[in-house]
mmCIF file of C-alpha atoms in Angstrom:
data_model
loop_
_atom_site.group_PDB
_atom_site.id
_atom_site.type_symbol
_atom_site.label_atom_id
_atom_site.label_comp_id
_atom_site.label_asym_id
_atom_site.label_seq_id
_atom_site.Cartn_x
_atom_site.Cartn_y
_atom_site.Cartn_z
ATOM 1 C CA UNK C 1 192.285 60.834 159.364
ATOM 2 C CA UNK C 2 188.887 59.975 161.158
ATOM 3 C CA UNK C 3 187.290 56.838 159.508
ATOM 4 C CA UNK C 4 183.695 56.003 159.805
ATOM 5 C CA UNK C 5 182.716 52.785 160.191
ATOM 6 C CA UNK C 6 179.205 51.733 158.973
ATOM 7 C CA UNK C 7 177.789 48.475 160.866
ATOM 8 C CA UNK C 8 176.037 45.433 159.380
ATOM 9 C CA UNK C 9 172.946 46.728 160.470
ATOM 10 C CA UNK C 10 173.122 49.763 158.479
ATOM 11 C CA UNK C 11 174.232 48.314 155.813
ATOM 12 C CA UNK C 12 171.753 45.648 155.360
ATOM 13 C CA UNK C 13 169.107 48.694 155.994
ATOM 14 C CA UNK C 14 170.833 50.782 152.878
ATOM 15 C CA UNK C 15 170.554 47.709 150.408
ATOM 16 C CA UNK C 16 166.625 47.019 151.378
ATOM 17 C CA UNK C 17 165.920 50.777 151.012
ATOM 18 C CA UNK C 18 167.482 50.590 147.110
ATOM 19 C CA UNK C 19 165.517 47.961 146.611
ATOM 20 C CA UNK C 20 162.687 48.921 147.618
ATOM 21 C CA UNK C 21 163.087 52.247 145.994
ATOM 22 C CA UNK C 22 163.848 50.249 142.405
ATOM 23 C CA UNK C 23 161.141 48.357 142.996
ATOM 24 C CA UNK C 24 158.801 51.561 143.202
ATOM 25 C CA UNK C 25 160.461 52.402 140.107
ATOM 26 C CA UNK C 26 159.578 48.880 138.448
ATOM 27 C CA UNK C 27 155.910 49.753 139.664
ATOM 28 C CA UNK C 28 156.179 53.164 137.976
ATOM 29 C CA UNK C 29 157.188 52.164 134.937
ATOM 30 C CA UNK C 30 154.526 49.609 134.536
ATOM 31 C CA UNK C 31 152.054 52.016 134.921
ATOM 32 C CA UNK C 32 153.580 54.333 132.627
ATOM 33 C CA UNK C 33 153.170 51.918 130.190
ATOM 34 C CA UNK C 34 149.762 50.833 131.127
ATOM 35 C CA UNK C 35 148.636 54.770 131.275
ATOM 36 C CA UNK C 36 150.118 54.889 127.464
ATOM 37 C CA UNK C 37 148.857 51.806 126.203
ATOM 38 C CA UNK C 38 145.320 53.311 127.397
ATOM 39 C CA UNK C 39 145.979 56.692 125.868
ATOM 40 C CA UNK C 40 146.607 55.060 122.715
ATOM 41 C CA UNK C 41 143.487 53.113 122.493
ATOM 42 C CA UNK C 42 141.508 56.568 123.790
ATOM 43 C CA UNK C 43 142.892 58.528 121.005
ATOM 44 C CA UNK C 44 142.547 55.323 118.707
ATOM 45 C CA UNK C 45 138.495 55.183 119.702
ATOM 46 C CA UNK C 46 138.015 59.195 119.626
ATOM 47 C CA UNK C 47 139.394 58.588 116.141
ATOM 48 C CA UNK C 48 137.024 55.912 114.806
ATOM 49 C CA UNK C 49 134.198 57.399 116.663
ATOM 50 C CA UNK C 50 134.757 60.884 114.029
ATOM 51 C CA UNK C 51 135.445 58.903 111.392
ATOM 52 C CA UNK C 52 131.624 57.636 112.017
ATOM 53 C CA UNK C 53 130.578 60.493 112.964
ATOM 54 C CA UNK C 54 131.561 62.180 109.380
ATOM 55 C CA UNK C 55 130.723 59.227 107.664
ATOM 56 C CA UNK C 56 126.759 59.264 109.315
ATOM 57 C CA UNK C 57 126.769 63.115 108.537
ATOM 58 C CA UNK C 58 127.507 61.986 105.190
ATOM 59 C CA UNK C 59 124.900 59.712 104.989
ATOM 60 C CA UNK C 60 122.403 61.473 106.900
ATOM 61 C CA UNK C 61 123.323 64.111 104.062
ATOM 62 C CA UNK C 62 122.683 61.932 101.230
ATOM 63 C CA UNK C 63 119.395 60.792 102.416
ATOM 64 C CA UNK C 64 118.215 63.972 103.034
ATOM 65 C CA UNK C 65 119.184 64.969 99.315
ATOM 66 C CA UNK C 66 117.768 61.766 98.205
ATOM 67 C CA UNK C 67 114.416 63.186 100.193
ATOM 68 C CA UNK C 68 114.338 66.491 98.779
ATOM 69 C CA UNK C 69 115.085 65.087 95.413
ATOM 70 C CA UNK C 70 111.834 62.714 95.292
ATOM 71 C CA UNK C 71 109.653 65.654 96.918
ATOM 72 C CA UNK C 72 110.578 67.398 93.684
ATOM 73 C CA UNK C 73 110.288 64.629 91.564
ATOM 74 C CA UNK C 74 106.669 64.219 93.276
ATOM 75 C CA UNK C 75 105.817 67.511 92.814
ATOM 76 C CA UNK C 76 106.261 67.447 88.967
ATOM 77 C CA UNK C 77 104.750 64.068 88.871
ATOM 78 C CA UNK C 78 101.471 66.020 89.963
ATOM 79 C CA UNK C 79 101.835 68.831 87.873
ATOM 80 C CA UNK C 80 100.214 69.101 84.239
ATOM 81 C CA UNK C 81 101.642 71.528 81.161
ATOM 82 C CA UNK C 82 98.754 72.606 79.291
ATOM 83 C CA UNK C 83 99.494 74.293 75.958
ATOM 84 C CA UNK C 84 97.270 76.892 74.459
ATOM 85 C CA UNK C 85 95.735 75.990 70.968
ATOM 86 C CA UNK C 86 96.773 79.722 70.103
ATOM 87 C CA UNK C 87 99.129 82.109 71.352
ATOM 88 C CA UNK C 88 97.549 85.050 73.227
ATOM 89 C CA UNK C 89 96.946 86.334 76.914
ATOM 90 C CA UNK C 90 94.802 85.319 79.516
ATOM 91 C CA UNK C 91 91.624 87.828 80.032
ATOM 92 C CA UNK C 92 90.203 85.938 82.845
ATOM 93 C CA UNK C 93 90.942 83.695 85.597
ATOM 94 C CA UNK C 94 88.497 81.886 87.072
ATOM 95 C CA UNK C 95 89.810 79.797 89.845
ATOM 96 C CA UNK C 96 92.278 81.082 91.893
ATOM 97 C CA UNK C 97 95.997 79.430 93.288
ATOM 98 C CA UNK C 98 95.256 76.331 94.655
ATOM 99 C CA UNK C 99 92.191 75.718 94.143
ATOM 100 C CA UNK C 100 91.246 71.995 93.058
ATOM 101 C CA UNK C 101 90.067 71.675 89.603
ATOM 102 C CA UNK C 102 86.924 69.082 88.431
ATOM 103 C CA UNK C 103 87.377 66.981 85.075
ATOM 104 C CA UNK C 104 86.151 69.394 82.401
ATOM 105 C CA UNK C 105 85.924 72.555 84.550
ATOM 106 C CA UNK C 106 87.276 75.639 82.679
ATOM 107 C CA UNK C 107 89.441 77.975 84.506
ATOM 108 C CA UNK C 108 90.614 80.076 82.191
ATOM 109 C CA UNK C 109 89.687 82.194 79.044
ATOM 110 C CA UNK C 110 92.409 83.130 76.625
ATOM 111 C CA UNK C 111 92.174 86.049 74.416
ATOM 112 C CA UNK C 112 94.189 85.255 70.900
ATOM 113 C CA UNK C 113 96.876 87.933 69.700
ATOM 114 C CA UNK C 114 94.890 90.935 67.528
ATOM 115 C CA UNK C 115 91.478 89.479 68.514
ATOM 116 C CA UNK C 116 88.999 91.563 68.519
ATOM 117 C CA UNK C 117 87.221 92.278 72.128
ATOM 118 C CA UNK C 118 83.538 92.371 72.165
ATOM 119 C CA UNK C 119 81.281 93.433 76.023
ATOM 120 C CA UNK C 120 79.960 90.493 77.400
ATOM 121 C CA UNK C 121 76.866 91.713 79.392
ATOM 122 C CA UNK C 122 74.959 90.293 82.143
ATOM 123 C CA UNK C 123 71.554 90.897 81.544
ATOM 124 C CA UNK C 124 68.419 90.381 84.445
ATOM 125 C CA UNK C 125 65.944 87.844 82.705
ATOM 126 C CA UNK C 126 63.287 90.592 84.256
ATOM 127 C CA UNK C 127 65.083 93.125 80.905
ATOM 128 C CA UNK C 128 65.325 90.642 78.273
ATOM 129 C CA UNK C 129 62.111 90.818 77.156
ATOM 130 C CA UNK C 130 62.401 93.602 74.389
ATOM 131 C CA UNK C 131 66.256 93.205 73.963
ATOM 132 C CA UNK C 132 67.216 91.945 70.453
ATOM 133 C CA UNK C 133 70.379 91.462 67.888
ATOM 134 C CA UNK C 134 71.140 94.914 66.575
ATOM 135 C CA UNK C 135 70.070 97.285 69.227
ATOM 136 C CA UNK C 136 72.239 99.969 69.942
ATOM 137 C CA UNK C 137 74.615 99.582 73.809
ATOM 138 C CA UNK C 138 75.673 102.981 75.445
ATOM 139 C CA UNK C 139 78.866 101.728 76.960
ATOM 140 C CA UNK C 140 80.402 103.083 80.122
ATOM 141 C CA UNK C 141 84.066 102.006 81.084
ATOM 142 C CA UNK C 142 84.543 102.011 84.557
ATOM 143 C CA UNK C 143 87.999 102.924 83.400
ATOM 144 C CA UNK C 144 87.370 106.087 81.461
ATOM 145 C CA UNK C 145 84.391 108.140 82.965
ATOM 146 C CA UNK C 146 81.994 108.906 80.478
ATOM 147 C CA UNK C 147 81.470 112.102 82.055
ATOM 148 C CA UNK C 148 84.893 113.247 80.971
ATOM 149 C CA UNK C 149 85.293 110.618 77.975
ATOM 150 C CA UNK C 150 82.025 110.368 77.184
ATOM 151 C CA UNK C 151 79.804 107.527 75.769
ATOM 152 C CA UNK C 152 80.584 104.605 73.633
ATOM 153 C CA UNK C 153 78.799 103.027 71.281
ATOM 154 C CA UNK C 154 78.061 99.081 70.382
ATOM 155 C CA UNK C 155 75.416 96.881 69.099
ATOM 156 C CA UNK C 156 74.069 93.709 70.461
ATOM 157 C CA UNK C 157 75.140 90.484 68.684
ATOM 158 C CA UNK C 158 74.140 87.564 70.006
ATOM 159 C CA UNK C 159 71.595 87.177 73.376
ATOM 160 C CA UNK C 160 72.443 83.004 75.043
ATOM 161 C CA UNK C 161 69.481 80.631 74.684
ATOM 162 C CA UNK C 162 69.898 79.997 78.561
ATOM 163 C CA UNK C 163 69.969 81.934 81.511
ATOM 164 C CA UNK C 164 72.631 81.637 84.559
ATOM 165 C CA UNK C 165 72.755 81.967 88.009
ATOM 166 C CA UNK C 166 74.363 85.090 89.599
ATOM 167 C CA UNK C 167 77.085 82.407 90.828
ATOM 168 C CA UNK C 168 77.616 81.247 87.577
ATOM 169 C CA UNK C 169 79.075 85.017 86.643
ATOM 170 C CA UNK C 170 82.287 85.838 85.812
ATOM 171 C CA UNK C 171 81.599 89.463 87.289
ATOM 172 C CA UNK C 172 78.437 89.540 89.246
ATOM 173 C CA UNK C 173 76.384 93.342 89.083
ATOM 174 C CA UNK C 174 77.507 95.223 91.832
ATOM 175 C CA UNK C 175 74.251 95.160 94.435
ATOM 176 C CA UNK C 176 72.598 92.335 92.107
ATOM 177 C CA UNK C 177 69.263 91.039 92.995
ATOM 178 C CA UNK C 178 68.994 86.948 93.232
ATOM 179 C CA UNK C 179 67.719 86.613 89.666
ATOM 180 C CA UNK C 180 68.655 85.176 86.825
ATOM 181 C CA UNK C 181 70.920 86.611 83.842
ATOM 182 C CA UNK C 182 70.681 86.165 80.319
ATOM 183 C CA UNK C 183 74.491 86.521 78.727
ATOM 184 C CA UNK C 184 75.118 89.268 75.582
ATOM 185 C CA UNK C 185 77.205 90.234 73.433
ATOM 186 C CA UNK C 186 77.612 93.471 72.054
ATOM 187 C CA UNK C 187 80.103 94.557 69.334
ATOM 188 C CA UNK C 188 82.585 97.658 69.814
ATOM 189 C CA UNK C 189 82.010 100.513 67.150
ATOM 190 C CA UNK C 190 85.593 101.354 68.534
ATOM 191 C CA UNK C 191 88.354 99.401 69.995
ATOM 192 C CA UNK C 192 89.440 101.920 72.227
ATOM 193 C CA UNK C 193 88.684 105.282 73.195
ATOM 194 C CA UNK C 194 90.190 108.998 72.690
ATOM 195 C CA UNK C 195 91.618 110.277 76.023
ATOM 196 C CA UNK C 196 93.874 113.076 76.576
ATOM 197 C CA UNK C 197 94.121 113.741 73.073
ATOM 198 C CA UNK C 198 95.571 110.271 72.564
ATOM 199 C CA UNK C 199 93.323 106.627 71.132
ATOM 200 C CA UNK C 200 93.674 104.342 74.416
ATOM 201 C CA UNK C 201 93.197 100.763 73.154
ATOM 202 C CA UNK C 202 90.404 98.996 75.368
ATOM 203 C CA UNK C 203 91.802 96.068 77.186
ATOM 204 C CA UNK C 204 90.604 92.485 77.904
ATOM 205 C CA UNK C 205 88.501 92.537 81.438
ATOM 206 C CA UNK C 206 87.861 96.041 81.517
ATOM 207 C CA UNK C 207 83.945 96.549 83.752
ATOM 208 C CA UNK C 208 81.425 98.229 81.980
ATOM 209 C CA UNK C 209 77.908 99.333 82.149
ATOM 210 C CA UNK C 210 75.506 99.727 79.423
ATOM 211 C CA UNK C 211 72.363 101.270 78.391
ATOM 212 C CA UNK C 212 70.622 99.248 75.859
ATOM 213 C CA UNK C 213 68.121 101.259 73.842
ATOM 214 C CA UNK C 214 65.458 98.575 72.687
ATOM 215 C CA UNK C 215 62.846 101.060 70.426
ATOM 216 C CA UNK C 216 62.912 104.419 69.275
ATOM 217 C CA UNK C 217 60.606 106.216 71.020
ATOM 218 C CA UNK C 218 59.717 110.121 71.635
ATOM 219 C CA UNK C 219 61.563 112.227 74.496
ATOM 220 C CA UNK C 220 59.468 112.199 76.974
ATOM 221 C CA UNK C 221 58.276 108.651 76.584
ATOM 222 C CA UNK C 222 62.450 108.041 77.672
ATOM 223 C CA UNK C 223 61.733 109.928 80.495
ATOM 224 C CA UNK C 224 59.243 108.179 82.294
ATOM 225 C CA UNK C 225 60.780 105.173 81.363
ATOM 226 C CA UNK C 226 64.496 104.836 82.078
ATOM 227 C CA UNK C 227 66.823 102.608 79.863
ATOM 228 C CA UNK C 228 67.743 99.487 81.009
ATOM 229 C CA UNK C 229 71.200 99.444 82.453
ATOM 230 C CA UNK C 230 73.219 96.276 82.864
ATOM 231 C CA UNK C 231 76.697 95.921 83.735
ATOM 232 C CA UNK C 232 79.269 94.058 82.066
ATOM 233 C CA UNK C 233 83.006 93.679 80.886
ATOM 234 C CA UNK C 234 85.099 93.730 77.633
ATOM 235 C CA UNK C 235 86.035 90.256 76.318
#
């Protein structure tokens, strides 16, 4: 049997190599640990840094709601309810959206339930001369042609003390002159008009013209002198 024989050299060469190779593995597993002690603490700070993360979201949230919520509450701070002394509709606006408001201005007129509507006409102070209460109005609604519905009928009521500026009209004359208006009112003989067969109530705001006839006078006097025609709306 062939025996090998290993010499002192060797031998001592074998032991340093296991040590040196356990002490590569000491090294190794020191730095295992170290590598998992730092994962730890990375997965330990990518958790708290969500957890603020969510928790700032939340707040940033909340203050944001908080925001919106007083812009609201602002907004109805600076809005007024006005009630109407009666119940009825609007017939005319006279501001639009928006638009800022003095103390005392009107912007409105309301129209109470079965009123009765009466034309408000804008009269040139140059006509007002021989206009008085009673006279008869030829009205003409812009919505029902009075060449296919014919003419309506009214009488003035009341002429104002004071005149107004074309800017202080609700409905200036179309093509106006810069004059001043006196404001009528003329009664309805009807409160609507027969169309189609059918009575079509008149409506609040509806433009008309009229033709008042001052004096009774003979046919051809009318003809050289033309009626005076104002225009005006239904109230």
């Amino acid at each position: 049997m062939e025996q090998q024989y290993v010499s002192v050299v060797q031998l001592k060469q074998q032991e340093q190599a296991v040590l040196e190779l356990k002490s590569i593995q000491q090294s190794l597993e020191r730095q295992k640990t170290v590598v998992t002690k730092e994962l730890s603490e990375l997965e330990q700070s990518l958790w708290e840094t969500r957890a603020q993360s969510g928790a700032l979201q939340a707040t940033e949230g909340h203050d944001l709601a908080a925001i919106e919520q007083e812009l609201v509450n602002q907004g109805i701070s600076n809005q007024v309810l006005l009630r109407a002394p009666v119940a009825g509709i609007v017939a005319t606006r006279l501001v639009e959206p928006g638009e800022a408001l003095k103390a005392g201005q009107s912007f409105a007129t309301l129209l109470p339930r079965e009123s009765i509507l009466i034309a408000q006409l804008s009269v040139p102070s140059r006509a007002i001369g021989f206009i008085k209460p009673g006279d008869v109005v030829l009205l003409r609604y812009m919505a029902f042609p009075f060449q296919k519905f014919g003419l309506q009928r009214g009488r003035v009521l009341r002429i104002s003390r004071n005149t107004m500026d074309q800017a202080q009209l609700i409905d200036s004359p179309t093509g106006a002159q810069a004059d001043s208006y006196y404001r009528v009112l003329a009664a309805l003989d009807s409160q609507s008009v027969k169309a189609y067969g059918n009575e079509e109530k008149l409506r609040p705001g509806m433009q008309l013209e009229a033709d008042v006839i001052t004096e009774k006078r003979k046919l051809y006097e009318w003809l050289i002198e033309p009626l005076y025609t104002v225009k005006g709306f239904t109230k």
